Short mmCIF file of C-alpha atoms in Angstrom, two decimals:
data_model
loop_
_atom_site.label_atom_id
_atom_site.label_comp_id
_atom_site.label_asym_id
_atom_site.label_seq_id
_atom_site.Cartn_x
_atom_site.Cartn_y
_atom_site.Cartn_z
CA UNK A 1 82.16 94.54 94.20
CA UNK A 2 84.05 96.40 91.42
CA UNK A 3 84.99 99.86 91.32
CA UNK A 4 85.63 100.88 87.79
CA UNK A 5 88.97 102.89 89.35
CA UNK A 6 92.41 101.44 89.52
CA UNK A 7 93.49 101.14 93.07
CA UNK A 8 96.47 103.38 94.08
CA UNK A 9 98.00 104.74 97.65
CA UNK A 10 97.17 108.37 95.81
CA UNK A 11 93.27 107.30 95.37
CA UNK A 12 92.85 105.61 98.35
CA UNK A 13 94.16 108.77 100.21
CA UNK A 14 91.80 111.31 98.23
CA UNK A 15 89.44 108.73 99.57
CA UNK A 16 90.28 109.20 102.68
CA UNK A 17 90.74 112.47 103.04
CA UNK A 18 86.40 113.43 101.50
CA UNK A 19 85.49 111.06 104.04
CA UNK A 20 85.46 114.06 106.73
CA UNK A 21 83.39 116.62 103.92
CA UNK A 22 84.65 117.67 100.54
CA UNK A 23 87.30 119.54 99.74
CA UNK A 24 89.20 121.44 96.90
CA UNK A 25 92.41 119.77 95.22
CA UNK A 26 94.59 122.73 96.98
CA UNK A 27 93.14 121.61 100.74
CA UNK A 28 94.14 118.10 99.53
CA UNK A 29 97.38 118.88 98.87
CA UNK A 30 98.08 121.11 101.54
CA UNK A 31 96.51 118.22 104.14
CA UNK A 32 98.52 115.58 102.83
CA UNK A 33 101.65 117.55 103.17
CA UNK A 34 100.34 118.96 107.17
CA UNK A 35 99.60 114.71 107.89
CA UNK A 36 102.62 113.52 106.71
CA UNK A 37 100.57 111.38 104.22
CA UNK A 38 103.71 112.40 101.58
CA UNK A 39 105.90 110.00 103.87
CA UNK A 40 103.53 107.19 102.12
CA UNK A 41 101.93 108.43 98.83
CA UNK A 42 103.81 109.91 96.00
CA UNK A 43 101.77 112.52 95.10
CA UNK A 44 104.27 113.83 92.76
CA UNK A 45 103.22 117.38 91.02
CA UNK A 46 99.68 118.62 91.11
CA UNK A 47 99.07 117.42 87.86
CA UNK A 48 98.97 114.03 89.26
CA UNK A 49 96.44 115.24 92.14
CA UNK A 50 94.22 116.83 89.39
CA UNK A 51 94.51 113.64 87.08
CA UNK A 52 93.51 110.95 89.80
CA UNK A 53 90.74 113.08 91.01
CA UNK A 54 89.48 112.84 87.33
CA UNK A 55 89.17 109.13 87.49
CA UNK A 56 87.68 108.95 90.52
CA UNK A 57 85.18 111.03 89.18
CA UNK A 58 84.96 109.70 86.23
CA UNK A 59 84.46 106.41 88.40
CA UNK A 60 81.44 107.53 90.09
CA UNK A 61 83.96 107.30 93.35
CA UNK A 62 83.53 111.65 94.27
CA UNK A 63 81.43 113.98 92.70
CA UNK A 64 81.64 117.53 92.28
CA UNK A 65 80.03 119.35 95.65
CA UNK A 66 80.32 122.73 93.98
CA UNK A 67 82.32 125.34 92.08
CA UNK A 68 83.27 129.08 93.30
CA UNK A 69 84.33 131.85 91.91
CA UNK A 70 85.97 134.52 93.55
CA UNK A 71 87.85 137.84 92.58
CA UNK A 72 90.92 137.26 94.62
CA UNK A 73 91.38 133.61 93.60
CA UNK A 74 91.01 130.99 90.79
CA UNK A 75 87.52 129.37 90.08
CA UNK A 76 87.70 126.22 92.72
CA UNK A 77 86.15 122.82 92.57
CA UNK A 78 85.35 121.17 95.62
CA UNK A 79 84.37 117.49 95.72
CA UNK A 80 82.54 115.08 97.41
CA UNK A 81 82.69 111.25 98.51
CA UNK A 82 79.97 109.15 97.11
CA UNK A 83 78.45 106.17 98.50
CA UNK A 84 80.11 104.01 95.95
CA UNK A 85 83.82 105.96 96.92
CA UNK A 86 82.79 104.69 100.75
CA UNK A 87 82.23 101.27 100.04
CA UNK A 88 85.40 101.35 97.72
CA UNK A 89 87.80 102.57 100.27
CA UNK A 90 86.53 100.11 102.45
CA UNK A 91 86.84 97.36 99.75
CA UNK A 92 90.55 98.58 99.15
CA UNK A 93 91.43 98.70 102.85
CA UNK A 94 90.25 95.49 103.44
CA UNK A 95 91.98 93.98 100.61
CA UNK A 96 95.51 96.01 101.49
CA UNK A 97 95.94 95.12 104.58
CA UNK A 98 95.06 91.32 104.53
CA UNK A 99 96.67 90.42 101.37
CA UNK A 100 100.00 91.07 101.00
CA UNK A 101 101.25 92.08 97.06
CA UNK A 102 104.84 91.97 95.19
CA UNK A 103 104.84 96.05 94.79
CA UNK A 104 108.29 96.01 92.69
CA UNK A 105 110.31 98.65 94.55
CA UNK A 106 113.61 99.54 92.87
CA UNK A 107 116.28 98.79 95.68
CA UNK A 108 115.85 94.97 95.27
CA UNK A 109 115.59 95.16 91.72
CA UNK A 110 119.01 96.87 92.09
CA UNK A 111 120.38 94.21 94.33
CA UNK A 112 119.63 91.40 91.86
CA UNK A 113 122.71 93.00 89.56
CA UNK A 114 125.12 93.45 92.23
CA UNK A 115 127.28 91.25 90.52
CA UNK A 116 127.73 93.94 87.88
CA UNK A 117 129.63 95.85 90.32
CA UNK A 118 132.87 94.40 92.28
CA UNK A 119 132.30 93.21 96.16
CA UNK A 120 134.47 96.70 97.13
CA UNK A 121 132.36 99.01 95.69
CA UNK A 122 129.01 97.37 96.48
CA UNK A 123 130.03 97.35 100.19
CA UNK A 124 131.00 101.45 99.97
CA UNK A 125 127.39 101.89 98.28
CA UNK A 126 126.22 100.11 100.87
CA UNK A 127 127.51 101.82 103.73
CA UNK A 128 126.71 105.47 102.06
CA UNK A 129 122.78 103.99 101.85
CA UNK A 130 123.27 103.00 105.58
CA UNK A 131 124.27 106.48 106.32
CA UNK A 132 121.11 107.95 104.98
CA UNK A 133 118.98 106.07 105.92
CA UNK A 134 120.25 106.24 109.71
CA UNK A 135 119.43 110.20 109.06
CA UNK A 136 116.45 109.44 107.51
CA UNK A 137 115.03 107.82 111.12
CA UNK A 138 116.70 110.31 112.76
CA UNK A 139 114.64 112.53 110.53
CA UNK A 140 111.36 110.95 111.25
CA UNK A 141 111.75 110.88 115.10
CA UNK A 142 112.13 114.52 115.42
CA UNK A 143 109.36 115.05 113.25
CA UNK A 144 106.73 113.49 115.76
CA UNK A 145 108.60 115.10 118.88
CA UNK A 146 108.45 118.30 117.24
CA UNK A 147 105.06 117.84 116.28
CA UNK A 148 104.49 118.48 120.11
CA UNK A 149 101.08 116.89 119.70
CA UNK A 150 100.04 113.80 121.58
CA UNK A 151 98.53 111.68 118.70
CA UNK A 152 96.57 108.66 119.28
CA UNK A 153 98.66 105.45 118.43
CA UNK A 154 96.81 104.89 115.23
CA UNK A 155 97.30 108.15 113.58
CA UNK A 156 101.40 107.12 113.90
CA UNK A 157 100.88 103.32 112.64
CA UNK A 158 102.23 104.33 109.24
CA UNK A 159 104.96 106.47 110.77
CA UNK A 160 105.64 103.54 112.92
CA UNK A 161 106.14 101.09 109.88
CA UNK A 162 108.13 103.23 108.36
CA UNK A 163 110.82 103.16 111.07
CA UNK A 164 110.64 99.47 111.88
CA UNK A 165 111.29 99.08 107.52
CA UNK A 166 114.27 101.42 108.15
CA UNK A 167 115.81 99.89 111.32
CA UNK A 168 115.24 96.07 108.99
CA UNK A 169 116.66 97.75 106.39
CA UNK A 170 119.93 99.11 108.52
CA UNK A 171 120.26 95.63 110.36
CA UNK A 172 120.38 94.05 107.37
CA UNK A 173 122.70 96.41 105.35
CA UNK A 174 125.28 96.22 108.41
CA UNK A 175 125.44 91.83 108.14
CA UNK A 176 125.80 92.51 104.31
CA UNK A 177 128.45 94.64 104.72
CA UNK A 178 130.39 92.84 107.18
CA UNK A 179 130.07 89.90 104.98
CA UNK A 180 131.55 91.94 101.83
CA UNK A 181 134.31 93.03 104.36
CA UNK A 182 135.49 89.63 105.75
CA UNK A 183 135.04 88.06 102.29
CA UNK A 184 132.50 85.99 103.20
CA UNK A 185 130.36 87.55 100.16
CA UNK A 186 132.41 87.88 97.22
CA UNK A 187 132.68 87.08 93.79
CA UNK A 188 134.06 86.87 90.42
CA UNK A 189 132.81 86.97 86.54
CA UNK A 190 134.77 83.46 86.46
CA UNK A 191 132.63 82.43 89.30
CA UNK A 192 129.10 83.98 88.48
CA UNK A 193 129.61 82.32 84.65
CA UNK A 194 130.15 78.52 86.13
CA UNK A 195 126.62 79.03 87.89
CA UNK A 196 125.21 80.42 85.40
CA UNK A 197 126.21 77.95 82.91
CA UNK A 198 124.82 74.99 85.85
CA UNK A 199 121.83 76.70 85.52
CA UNK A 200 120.92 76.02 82.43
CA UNK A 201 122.20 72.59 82.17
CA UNK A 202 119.46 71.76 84.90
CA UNK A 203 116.85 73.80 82.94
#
């Protein structure tokens, strides 16, 4: 099956969200904020809400359920899920979560020019990022005991990935940088040229 919509966290979430009755872009918005569903999906500024719900529409995927007009407030759309937006979130989940996909995030990107830096200085950014990001689970844990709300298990699976990313993330950041401090990972330009220049003589 094809949809005729790009697949995206942000469309699979709208998605998601009709699947329990339509709703108005604000109640999107103000649901995926409440369920944490920002922790996940950029939904950037509303202008991006507005401008995926668009193509899904224009998609066949929802459908307008009706418009209202009232004194006190703006005219409001509200839309619905279609049958052809249920079988494509189903289509999408099934393909997500068996089949994993390069997804190009910018932290290993930055990695792969490390050498620009010196092995000082990478270590220190390192450390800072290992600081923040021990916050950031910090951050996330008090969240759900705050929440003081007993969720079922699978409402916190994406919450729970999350933290085991982050606590990956810090085991690996602290072998990195005690290899930058002992010297165990360092480096030179003389160094980095020599391999370079051994690549492509076996090219």
């Amino acid at each position: 099956m094809t949809t005729g919509s790009r697949r995206s966290p942000l469309a699979l979430t709208i998605l998601g969200l009709l699947e329990d009755g339509p709703l108005h872009p604000y109640r999107m918005q103000h649901l995926i904020k409440q369920w944490g569903k920002d922790q996940v999906v950029n939904v950037g500024q509303r202008a991006t809400l507005y401008k995926t719900i668009g193509r899904l529409a224009e998609a066949g995927l929802i459908e307008v359920h009706e418009t209202t007009r009232d004194h006190l407030y703006p005219e409001r759309t509200t839309y619905r899920l279609t049958d052809a937006g249920r079988a494509a979130s189903r289509e999408w989940l099934v393909e997500i979560l068996s089949t994993p996909r390069n997804e190009f995030p910018e932290f290993p990107a930055a990695l792969s020019f490390v050498p620009m830096l010196s092995p000082r200085t990478t270590r220190d950014l390192l450390a800072a990022r290992r600081d923040l990001l021990v916050q950031r689970l910090a951050d996330r844990e008090a969240l759900v005991r705050e929440a003081g709300v007993e969720l079922p298990r699978v409402s916190l699976l994406e919450t729970e990935y999350l933290q085991a990313i982050i606590e990956a993330e810090i085991r690996w950041i602290d072998t990195v940088v005690a290899g930058l401090s002992d010297g165990s990972i360092t480096w030179d330009q003389g160094q980095l040229q020599d391999a370079a220049r051994r690549l492509d003589e076996d090219s």
